[in-house]
Tab-separated table of C-alpha atoms and ligand atoms in Angstrom:
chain	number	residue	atom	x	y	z
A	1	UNK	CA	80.185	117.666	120.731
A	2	UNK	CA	79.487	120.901	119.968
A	3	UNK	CA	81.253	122.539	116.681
A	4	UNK	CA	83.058	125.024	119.579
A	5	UNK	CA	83.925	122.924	121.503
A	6	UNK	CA	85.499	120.750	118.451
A	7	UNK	CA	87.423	124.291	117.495
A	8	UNK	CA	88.944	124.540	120.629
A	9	UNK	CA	90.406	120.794	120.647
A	10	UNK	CA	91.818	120.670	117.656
A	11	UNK	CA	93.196	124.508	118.096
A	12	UNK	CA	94.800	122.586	120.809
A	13	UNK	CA	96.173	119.384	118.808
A	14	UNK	CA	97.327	122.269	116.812
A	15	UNK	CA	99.557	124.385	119.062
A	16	UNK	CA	100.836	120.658	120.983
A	17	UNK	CA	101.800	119.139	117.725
A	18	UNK	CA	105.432	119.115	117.009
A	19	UNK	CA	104.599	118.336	113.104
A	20	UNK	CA	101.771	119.123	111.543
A	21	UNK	CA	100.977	118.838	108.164
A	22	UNK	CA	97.780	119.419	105.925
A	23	UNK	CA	96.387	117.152	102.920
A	24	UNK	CA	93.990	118.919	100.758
A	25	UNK	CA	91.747	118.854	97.574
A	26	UNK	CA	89.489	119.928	95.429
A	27	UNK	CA	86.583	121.273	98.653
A	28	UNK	CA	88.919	123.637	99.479
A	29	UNK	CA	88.552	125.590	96.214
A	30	UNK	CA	84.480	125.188	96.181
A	31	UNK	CA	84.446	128.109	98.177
A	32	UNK	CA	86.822	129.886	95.331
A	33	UNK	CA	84.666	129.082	92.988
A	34	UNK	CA	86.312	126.236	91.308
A	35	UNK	CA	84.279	122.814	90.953
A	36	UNK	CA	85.432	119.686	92.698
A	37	UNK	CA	85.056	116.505	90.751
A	38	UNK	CA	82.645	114.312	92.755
A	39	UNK	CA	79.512	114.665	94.504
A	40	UNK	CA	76.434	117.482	93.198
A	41	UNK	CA	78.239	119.359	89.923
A	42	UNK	CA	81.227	117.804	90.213
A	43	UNK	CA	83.276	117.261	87.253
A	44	UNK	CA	83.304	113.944	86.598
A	45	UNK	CA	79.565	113.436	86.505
A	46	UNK	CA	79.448	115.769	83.435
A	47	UNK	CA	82.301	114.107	81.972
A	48	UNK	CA	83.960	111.314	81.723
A	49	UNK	CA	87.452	111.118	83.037
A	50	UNK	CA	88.800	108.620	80.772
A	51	UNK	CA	88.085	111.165	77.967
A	52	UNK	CA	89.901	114.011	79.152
A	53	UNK	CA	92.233	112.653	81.903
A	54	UNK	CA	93.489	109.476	80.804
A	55	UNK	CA	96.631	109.830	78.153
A	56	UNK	CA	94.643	107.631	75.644
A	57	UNK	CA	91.664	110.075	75.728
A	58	UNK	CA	93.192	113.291	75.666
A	59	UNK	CA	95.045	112.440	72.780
A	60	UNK	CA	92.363	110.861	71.057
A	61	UNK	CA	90.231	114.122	71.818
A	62	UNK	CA	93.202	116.458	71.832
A	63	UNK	CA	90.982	119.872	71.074
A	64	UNK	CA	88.029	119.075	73.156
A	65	UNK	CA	89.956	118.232	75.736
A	66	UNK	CA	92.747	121.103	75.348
A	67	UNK	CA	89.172	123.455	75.679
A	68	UNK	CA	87.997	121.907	78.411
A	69	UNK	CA	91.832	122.652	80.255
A	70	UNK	CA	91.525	126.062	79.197
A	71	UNK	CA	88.564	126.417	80.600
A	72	UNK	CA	89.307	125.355	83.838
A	73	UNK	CA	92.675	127.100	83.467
A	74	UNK	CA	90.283	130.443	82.569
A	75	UNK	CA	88.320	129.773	85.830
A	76	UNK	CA	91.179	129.278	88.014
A	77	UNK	CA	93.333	132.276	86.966
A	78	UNK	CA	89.822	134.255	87.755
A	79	UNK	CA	89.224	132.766	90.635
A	80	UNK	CA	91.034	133.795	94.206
A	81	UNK	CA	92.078	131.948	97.043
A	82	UNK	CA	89.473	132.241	100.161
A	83	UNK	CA	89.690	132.497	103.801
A	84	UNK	CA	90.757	128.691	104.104
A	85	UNK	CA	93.469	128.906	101.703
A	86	UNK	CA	94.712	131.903	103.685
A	87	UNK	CA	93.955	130.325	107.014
A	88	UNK	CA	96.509	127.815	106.059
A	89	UNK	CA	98.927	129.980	105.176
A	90	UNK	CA	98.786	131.741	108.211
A	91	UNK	CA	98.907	128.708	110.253
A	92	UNK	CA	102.825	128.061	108.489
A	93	UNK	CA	103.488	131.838	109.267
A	94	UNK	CA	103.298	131.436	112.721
A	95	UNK	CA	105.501	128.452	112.453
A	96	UNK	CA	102.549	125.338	113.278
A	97	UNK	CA	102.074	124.107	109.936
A	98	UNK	CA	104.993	122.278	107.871
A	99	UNK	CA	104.053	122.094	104.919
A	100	UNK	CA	100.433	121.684	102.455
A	101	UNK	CA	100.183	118.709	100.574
A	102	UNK	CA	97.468	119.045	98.350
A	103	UNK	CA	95.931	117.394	95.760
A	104	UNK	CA	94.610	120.453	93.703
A	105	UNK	CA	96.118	121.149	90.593
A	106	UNK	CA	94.858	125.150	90.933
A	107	UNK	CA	97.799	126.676	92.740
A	108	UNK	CA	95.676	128.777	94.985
A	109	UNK	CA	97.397	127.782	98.162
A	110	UNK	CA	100.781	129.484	96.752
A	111	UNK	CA	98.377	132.418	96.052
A	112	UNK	CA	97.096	132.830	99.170
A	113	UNK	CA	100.962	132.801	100.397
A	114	UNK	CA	101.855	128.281	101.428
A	115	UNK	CA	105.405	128.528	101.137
A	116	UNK	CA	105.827	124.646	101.504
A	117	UNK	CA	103.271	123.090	99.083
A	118	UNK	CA	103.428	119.795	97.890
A	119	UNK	CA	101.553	119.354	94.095
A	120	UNK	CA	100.732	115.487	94.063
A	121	UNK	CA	99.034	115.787	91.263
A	122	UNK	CA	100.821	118.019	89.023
A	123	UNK	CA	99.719	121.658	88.246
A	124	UNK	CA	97.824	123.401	85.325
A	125	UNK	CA	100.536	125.992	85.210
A	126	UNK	CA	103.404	123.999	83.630
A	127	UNK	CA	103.250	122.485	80.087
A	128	UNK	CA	105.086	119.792	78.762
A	129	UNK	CA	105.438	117.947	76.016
A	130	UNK	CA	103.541	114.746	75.005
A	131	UNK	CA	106.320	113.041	73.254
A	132	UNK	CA	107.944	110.674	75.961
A	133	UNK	CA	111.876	111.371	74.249
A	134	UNK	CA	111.473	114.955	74.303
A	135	UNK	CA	112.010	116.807	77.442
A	136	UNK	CA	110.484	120.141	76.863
A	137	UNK	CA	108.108	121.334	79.199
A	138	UNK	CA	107.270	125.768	80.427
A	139	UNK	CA	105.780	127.369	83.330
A	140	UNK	CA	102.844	129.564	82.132
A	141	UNK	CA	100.603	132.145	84.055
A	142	UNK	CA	97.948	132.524	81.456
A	143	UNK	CA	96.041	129.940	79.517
A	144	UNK	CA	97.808	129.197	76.124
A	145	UNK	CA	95.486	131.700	73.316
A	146	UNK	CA	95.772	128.862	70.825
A	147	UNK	CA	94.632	125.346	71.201
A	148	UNK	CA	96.406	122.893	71.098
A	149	UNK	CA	99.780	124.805	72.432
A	150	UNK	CA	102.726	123.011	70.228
A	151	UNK	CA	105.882	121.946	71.465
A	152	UNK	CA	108.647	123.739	69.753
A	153	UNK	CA	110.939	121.339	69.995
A	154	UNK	CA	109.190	118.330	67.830
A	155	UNK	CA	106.120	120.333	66.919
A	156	UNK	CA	104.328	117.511	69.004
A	157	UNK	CA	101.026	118.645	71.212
A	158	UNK	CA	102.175	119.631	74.729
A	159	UNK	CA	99.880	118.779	77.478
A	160	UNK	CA	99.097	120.656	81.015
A	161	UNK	CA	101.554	118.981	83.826
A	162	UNK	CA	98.770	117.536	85.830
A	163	UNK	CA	98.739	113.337	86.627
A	164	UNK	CA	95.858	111.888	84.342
A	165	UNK	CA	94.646	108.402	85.508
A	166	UNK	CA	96.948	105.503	85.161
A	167	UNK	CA	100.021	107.751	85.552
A	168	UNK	CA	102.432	108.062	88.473
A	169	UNK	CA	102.305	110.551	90.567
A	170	UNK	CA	105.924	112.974	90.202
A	171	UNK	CA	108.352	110.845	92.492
A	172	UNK	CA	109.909	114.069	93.801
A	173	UNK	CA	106.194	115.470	95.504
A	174	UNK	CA	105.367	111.866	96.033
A	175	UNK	CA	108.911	110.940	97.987
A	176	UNK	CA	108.540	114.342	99.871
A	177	UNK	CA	105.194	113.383	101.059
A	178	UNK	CA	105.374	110.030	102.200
A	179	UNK	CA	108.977	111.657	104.389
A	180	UNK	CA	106.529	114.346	105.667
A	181	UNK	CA	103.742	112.289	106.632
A	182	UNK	CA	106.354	109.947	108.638
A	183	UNK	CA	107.217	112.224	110.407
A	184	UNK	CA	104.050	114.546	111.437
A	185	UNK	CA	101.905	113.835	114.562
A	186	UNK	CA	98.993	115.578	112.915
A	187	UNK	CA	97.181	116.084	109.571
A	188	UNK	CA	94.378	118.225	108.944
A	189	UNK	CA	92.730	116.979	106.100
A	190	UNK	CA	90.300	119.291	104.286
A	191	UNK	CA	88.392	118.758	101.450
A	192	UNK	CA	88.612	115.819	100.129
A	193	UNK	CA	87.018	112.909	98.919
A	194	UNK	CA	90.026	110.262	99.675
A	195	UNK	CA	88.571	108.306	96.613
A	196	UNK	CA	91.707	108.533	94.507
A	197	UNK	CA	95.038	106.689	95.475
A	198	UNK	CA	97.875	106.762	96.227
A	199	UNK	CA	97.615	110.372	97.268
A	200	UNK	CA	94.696	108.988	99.789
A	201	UNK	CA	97.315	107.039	101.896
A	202	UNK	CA	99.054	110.005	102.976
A	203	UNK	CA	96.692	110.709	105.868
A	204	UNK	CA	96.877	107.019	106.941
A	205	UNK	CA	100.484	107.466	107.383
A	206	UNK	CA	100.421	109.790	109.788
A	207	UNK	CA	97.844	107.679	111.449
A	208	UNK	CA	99.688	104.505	111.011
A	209	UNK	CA	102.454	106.454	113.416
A	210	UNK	CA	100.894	107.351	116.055
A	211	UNK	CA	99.586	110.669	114.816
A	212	UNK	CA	95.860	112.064	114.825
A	213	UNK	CA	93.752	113.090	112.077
A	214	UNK	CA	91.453	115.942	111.862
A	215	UNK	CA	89.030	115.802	108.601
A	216	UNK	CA	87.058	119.492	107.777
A	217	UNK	CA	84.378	118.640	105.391
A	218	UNK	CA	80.769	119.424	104.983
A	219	UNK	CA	80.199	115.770	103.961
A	220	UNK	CA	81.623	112.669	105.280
A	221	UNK	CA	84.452	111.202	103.114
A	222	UNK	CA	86.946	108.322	103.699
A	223	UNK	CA	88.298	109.521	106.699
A	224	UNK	CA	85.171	110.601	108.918
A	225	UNK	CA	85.382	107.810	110.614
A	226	UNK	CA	88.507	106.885	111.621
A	227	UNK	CA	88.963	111.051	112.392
A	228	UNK	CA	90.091	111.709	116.360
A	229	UNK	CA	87.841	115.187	115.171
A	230	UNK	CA	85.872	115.337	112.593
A	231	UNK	CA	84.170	118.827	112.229
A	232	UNK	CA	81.177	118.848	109.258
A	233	UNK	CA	81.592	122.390	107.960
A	234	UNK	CA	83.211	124.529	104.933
A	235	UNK	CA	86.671	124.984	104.889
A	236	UNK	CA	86.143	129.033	104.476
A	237	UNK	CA	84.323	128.897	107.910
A	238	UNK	CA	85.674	126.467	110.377
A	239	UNK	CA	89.636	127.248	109.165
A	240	UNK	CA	89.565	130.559	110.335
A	241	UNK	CA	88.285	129.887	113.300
A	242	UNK	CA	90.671	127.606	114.289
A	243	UNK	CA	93.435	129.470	113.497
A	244	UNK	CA	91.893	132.647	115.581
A	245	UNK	CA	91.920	130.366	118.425
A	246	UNK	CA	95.502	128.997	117.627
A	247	UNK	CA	96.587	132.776	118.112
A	248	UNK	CA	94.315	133.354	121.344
A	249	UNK	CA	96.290	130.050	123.094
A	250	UNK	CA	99.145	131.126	121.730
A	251	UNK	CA	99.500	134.689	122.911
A	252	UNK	CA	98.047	133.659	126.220
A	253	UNK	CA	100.931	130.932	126.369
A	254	UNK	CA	103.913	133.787	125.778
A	255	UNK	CA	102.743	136.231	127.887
A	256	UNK	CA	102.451	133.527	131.034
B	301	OAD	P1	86.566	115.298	95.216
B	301	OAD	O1	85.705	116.024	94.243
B	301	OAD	O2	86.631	113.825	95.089
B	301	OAD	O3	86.096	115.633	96.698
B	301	OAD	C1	85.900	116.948	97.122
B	301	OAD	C2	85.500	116.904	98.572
B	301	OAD	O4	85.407	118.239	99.032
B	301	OAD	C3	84.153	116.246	98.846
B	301	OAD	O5	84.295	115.283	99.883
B	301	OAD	C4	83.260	117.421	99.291
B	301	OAD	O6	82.295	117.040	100.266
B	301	OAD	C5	84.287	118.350	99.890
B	301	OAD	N1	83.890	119.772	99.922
B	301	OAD	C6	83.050	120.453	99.104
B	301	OAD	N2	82.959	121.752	99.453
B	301	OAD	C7	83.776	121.911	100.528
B	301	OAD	C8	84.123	123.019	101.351
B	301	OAD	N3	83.606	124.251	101.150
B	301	OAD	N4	84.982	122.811	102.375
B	301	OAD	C9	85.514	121.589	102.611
B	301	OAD	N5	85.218	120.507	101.857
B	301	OAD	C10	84.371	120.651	100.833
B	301	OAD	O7	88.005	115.986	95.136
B	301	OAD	P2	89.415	115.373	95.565
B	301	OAD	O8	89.297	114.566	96.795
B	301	OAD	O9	90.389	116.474	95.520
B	301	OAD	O10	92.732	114.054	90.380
B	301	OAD	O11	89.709	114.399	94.345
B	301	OAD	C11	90.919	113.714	94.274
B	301	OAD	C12	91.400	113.678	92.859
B	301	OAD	O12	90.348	113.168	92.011
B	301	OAD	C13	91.686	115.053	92.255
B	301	OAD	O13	92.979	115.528	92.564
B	301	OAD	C14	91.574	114.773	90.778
B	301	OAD	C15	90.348	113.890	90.753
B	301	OAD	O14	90.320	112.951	89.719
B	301	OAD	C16	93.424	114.443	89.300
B	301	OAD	O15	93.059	115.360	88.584
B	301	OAD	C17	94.652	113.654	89.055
């Protein structure tokens, strides 16, 4: 099957859905510039997780880690969101996409103007504090100047509001998704690994009911396979073209 014709079906699953949804992660911010975490210069194979992204570790290395979040907190407010961020957007504009569920902690989906996004793992931009009995946490839009930022509260370390491993995921995104996912007949997932769970079920909801799964990727990941399309490409390339297609069948259909 040509990439084309690929285009052109799942423009099609597209405009017949009745609720679709996307699931992204970290791929669809390579082409902004940010890193993803596996595969060639991915994150995690420069460092270990456990030592920044586990609660044990990043308290144990509080201002190595607190650098390395302001680093990638100094990337991502230089970075911008790119054509498949915005291709997304446009898709909810014109009323065919419900809502983003995305993995990425970055926020560049809000950027490029997703109204509906769903943060399942947390976000850079909100602080909060480490101390379990105080509440305190801030929205911030630049990275904090000094490291580690301090809770002014209890003077205890705060910590960026993203899901470190071996923590829940926030039961609010989490029970939004999972009510989502029930009820779309289509997910276009896009740029990610599905290695990290429970976010990775979220696509085999909406399989599990009947609904079909579309995976943009340049490599194959967990759901390749089981895809009704699976179209190997970047995310910056292949989402714009689906969504000029969406509006080709979709002015053709209102002025019939
Ligand atoms: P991964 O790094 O595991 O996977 C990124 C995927 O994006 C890979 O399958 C790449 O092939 C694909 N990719 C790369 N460039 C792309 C492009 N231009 N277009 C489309 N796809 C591209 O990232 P995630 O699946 O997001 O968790 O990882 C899941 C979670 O693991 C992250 O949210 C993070 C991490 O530990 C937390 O921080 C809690």
């Amino acid at each position: 099957m040509s990439i084309e014709y690929k285009i052109r079906l799942v423009a099609e699953l597209i405009t017949k859905s009745r609720h679709a949804i996307a699931f992204t992660g970290a791929g669809i911010s390579a082409e902004s510039g940010v890193p993803t975490f596996r595969g060639k210069n991915g994150l995690w194979t420069r460092i270990d997780p456990m030592k920044y992204a586990s609660i044990d570790g990043f308290i144990a290395n509080l201002r190595e880690a607190w650098e390395w979040y302001k680093w990638r907190m100094e990337l991502v407010e230089k970075a911008e969101p790119n054509p498949g961020h915005r291709a997304l957007a446009e898709l909810e504009r014109l009323g065919f996409l419900k809502a983003v569920i995305t993995q990425n902690v970055d926020r560049l989906h809000q950027r490029a103007g997703s109204r509906n996004v769903i943060e399942l793992h947390g976000t850079l931009w909100v602080l909060r504090c480490i101390n379990p009995s105080c509440r305190y946490s801030i929205g911030i839009s630049e990275p904090p100047r000094e490291v580690p930022p301090i809770c002014p509260e209890c003077s205890s370390p705060l910590r960026p509001s993203v899901v470190f491993f071996g923590e829940e995921l926030p039961r609010e995104a989490w029970r939004r998704a999972v009510e989502l996912a029930s009820r779309s007949d289509l997910v276009l997932v896009i740029g990610t690994s599905g290695a990290v769970y429970p976010a990775a079920y979220i696509p085999f909801i909406v399989r599990d009911n009947g609904g079909s799964i579309v995976d943009i990727n340049p490599d194959r990941d967990a759901y390749s396979e089981i895809a009704d399309v699976y179209i190997q490409g970047r995310a910056g390339e292949i989402l714009p073209r689906i969504v000029e297609e969406v509006s080709r069948s979709d002015s053709q259909q209102s002025s019939i």
